[in-house]
Coordinates of C-alpha atoms and ligand atoms in Angstrom, one line a residue:
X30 CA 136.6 64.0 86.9
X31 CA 136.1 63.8 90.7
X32 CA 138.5 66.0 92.6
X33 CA 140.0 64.6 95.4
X34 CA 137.8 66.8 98.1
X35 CA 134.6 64.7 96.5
X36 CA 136.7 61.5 97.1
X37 CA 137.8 62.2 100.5
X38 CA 134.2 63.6 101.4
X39 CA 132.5 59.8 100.0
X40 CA 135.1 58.2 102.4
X41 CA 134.5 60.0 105.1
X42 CA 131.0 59.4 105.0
X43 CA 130.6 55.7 103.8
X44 CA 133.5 55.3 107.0
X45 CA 130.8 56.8 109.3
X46 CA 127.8 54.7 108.3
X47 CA 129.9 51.5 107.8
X48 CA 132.8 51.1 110.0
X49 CA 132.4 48.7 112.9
X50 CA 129.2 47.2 111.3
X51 CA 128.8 43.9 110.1
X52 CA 128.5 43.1 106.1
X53 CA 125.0 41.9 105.0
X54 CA 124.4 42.5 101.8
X55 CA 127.7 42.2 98.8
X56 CA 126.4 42.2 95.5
X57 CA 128.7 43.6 92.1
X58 CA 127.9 43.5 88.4
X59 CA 131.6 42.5 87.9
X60 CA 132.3 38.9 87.3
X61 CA 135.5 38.8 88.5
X62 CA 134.5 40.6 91.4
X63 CA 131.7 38.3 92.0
X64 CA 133.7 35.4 91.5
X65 CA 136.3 36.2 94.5
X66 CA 133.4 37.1 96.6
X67 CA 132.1 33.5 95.9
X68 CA 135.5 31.6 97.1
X69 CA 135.6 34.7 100.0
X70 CA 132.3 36.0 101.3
X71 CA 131.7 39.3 102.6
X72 CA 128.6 38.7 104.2
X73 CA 129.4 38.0 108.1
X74 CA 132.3 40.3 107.9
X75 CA 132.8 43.5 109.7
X76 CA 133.7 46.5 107.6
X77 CA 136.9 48.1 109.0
X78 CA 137.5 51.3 107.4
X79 CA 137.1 53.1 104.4
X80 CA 139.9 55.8 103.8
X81 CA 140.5 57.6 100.0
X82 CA 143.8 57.0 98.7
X83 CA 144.3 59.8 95.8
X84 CA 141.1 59.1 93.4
X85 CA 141.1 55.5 94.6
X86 CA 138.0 54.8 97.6
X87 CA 139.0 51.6 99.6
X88 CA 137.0 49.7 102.1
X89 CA 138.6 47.3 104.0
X90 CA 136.7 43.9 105.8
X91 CA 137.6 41.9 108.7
X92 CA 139.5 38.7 107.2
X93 CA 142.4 40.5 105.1
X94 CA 139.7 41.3 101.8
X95 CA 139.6 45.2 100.2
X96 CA 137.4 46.5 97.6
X97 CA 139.5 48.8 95.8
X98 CA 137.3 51.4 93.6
X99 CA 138.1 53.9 91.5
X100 CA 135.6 56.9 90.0
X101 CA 137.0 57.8 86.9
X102 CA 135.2 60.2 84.8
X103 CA 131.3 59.4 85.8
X104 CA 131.5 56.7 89.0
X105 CA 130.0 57.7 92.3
X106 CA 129.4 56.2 95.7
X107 CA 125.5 56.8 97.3
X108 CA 124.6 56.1 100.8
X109 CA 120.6 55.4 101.5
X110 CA 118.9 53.9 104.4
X111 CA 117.7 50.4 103.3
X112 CA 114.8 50.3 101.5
X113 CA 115.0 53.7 100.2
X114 CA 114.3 54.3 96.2
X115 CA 118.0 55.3 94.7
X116 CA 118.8 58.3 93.1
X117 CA 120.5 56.7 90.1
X118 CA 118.5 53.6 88.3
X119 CA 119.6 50.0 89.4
X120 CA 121.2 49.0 86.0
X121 CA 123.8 51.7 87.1
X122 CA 125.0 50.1 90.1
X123 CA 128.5 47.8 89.7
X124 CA 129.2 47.6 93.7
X125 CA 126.6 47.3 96.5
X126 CA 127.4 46.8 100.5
X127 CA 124.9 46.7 102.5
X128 CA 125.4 46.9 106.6
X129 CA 122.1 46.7 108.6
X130 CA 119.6 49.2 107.8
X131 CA 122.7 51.2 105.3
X132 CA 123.4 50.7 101.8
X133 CA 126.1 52.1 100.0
X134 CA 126.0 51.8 96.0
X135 CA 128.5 52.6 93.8
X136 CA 126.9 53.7 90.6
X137 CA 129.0 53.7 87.2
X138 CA 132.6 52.8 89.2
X139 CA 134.4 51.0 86.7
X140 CA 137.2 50.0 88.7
X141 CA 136.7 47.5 91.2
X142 CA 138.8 44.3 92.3
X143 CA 138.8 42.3 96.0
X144 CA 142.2 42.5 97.1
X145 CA 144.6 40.9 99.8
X146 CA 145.9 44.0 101.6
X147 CA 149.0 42.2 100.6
X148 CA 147.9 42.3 96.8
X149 CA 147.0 46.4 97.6
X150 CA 150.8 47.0 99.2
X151 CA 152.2 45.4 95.7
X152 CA 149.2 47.1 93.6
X153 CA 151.2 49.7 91.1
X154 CA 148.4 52.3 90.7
X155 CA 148.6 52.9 94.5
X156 CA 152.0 52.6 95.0
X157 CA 152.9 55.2 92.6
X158 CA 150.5 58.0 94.0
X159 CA 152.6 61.2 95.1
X160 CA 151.5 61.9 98.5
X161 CA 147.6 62.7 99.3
X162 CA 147.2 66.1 99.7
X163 CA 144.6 65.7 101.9
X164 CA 146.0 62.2 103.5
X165 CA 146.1 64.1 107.4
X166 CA 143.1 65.4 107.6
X167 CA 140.8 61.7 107.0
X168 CA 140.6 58.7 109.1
X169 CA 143.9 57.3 107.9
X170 CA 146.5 59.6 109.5
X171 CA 149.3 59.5 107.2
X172 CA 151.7 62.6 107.4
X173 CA 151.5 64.6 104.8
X174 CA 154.9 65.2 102.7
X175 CA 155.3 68.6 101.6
X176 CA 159.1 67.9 100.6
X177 CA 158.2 64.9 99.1
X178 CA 155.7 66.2 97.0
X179 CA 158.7 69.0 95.6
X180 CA 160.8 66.2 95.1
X181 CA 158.2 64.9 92.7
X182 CA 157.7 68.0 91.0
X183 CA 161.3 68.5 90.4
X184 CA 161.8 64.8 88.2
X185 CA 159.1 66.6 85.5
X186 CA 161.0 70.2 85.0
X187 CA 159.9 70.3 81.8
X188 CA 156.4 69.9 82.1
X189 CA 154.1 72.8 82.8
X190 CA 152.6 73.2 86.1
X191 CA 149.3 72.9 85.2
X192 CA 150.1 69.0 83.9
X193 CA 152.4 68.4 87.0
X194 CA 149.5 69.2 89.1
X195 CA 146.9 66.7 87.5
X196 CA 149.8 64.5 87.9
X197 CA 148.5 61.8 90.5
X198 CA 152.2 60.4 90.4
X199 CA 153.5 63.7 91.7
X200 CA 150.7 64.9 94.0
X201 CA 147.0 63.2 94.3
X202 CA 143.9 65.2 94.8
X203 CA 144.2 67.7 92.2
X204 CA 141.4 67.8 89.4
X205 CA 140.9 69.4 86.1
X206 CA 138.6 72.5 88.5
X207 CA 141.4 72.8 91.3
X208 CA 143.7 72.8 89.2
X209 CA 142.9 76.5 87.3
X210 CA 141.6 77.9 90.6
X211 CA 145.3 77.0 92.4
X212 CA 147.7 78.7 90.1
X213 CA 145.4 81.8 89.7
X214 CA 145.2 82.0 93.7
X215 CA 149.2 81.5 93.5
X216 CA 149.4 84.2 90.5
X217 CA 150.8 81.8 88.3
X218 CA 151.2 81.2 84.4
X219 CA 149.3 78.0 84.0
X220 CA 151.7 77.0 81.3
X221 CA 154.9 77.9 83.4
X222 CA 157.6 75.1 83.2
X223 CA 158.1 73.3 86.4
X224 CA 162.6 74.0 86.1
X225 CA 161.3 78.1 85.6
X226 CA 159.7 77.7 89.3
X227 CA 161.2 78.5 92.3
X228 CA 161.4 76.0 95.0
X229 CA 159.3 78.6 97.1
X230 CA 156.5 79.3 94.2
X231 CA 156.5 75.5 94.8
X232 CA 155.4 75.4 98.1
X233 CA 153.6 78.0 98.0
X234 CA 151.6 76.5 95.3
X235 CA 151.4 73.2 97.4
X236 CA 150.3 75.2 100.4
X237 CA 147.4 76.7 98.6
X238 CA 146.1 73.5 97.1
X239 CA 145.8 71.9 100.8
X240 CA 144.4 74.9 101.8
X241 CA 141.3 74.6 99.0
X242 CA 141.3 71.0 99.2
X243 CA 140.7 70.9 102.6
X244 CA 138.3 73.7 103.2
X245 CA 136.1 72.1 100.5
X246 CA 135.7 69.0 102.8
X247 CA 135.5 71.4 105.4
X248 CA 132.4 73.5 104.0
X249 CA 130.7 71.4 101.8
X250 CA 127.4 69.2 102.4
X251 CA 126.9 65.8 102.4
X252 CA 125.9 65.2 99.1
X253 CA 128.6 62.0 97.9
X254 CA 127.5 62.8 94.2
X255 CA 129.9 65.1 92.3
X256 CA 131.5 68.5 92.2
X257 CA 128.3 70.9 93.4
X258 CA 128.9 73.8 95.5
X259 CA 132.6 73.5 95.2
X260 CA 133.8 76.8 96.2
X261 CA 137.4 78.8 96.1
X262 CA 136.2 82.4 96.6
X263 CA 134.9 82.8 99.6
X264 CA 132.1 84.4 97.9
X265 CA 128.6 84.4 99.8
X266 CA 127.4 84.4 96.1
X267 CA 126.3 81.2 95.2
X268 CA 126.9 82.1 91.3
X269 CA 130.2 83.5 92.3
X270 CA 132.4 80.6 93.9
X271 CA 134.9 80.0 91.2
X272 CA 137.7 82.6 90.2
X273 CA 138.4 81.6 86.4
X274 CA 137.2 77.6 86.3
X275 CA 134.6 77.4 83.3
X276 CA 134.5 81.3 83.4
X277 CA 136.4 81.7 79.3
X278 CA 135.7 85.2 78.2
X279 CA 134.3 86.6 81.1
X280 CA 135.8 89.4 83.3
X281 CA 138.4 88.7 86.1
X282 CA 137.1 89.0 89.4
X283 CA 139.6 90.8 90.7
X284 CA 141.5 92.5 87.7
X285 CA 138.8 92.7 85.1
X286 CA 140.6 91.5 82.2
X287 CA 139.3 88.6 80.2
X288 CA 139.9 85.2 82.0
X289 CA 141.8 82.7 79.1
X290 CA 140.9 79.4 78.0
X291 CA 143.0 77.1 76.0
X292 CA 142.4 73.1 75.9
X293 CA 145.6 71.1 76.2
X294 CA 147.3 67.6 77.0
X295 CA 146.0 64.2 75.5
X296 CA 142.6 65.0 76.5
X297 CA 141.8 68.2 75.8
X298 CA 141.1 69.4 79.2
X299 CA 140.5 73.6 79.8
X300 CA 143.0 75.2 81.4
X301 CA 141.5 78.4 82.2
X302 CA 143.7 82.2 83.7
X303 CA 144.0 85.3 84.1
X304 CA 146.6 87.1 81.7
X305 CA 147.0 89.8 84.0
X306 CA 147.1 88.5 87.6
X307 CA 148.9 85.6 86.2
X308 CA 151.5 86.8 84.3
X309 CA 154.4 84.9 82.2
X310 CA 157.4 84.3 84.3
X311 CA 160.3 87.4 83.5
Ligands
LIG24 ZN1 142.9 89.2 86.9

């Protein structure tokens, strides 16, 4: 799943090439999508902004109209100069807006609806979101919540930390890669109860995961495809840039001992640690 960093970064960059330029091109392979671009056209309007709001990408049009999207497992937004042969083949593409001589296509998104902004305030999915972990650093400048985001944590004491933090209703951003790489930065048990945490583990936790999040959009090139050269190391090693993620088996980098790996929730999803720089809570 896209982590929030590859969100943000898609924002960021379709808000660069769009923003402030008329629409000239709208195309979708959704019906419904089509259908309230019939009754409202895009074409003629000027696109306002795009921000990321957790894993949701939103681009918003002169006239009260937003295309919500949403990535999922496989979606991703490209950006090419008009003209220019894709990356992905055309029966992949469900959203297209074109500005001028930009084109940005979302391949495989399959989430998309035209909203009211008035529809988006009332939308449930958005309004549940725990604060964006990385909603300061973009072109929306909504305060980050640190306290809110404990607040959160605290309702789901009885869930491990490693669930809490995929949790988009506690905190978005977080995915399945950040998520390992956090709590072995922080030293802690991935499968630690959220109640058996300190309120200063917390922050410290929460802390760390701006920290990666936002260094990642910091560092990272403009590619808006996903999770490539993601890095939490520091490592000039392109083959080291992950502490445990994906690494099952395989020595610690710092301790040595054999980095863990253990599937759990509804999906299966790896959770991987290191036994002994991540020990058990007392
Ligand atoms: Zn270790």
């Amino acid at each position: 799943m896209p982590e929030g960093d590859t969100i943000f970064r898609a924002a960021e960059a379709l808000h660069r090439a769009l923003a402030g330029r008329t629409v000239t091109r709208f195309e979708s392979a959704y019906p419904a999508v089509t259908r309230v671009a019939e009754d409202h056209p895009l074409v003629g309007r000027t696109v306002e902004s795009v921000v990321a709001r957790g894993k949701h990408l939103l681009i918003a049009f002169s006239g009260d109209l937003v295309l919500r999207t949403h990535m999922r497992m496989n979606g991703s937004w490209h950006l090419y100069r008009a003209g220019v042969r894709w990356q992905r083949p055309a029966r992949e593409m469900r959203v297209l807006v074109g500005a001028g001589d930009v084109v940005a296509v979302g391949f495989n998104v399959p989430v998309a609806e035209l909203l009211s902004t008035r529809d988006l305030a009332r939308h449930t999915e958005l309004r549940a979101l725990g604060p964006d972990l990385l909603a300061d650093a973009g072109s929306d400048q909504t305060p980050f919540d640190p306290g809110e985001v404990l607040r959160r944590m605290r309702t789901r004491g009885g869930d491990t930390i490693a669930d809490v933090l995929l949790n988009q209703r506690v905190v978005s951003g977080i995915g399945n890669v950040f998520k390992s790489e956090i709590l072995f930065l922080a030293g802690i048990d991935p499968f630690t109860p959220v109640a058996r945490l300190t309120d200063g583990d917390l922050e410290r936790i929460v802390g760390i995961a701006r920290q990666q999040l936002a260094s990642n959009v910091m560092t990272r090139t403009q590619t808006l495809s996903r999770s490539i050269g993601r890095r939490t190391t520091r490592s000039l090693d392109p083959s080291a840039k992950l502490w445990v993620y994906s690494r099952g088996g395989r020595p610690c980098r710092r301790c040595g001992a054999l980095i863990h790996a253990r599937k759990t929730g509804l999906d299966a999803r790896l959770t991987y640690w290191c036994p002994r720089c991540q020990p058990p809570p007392a």
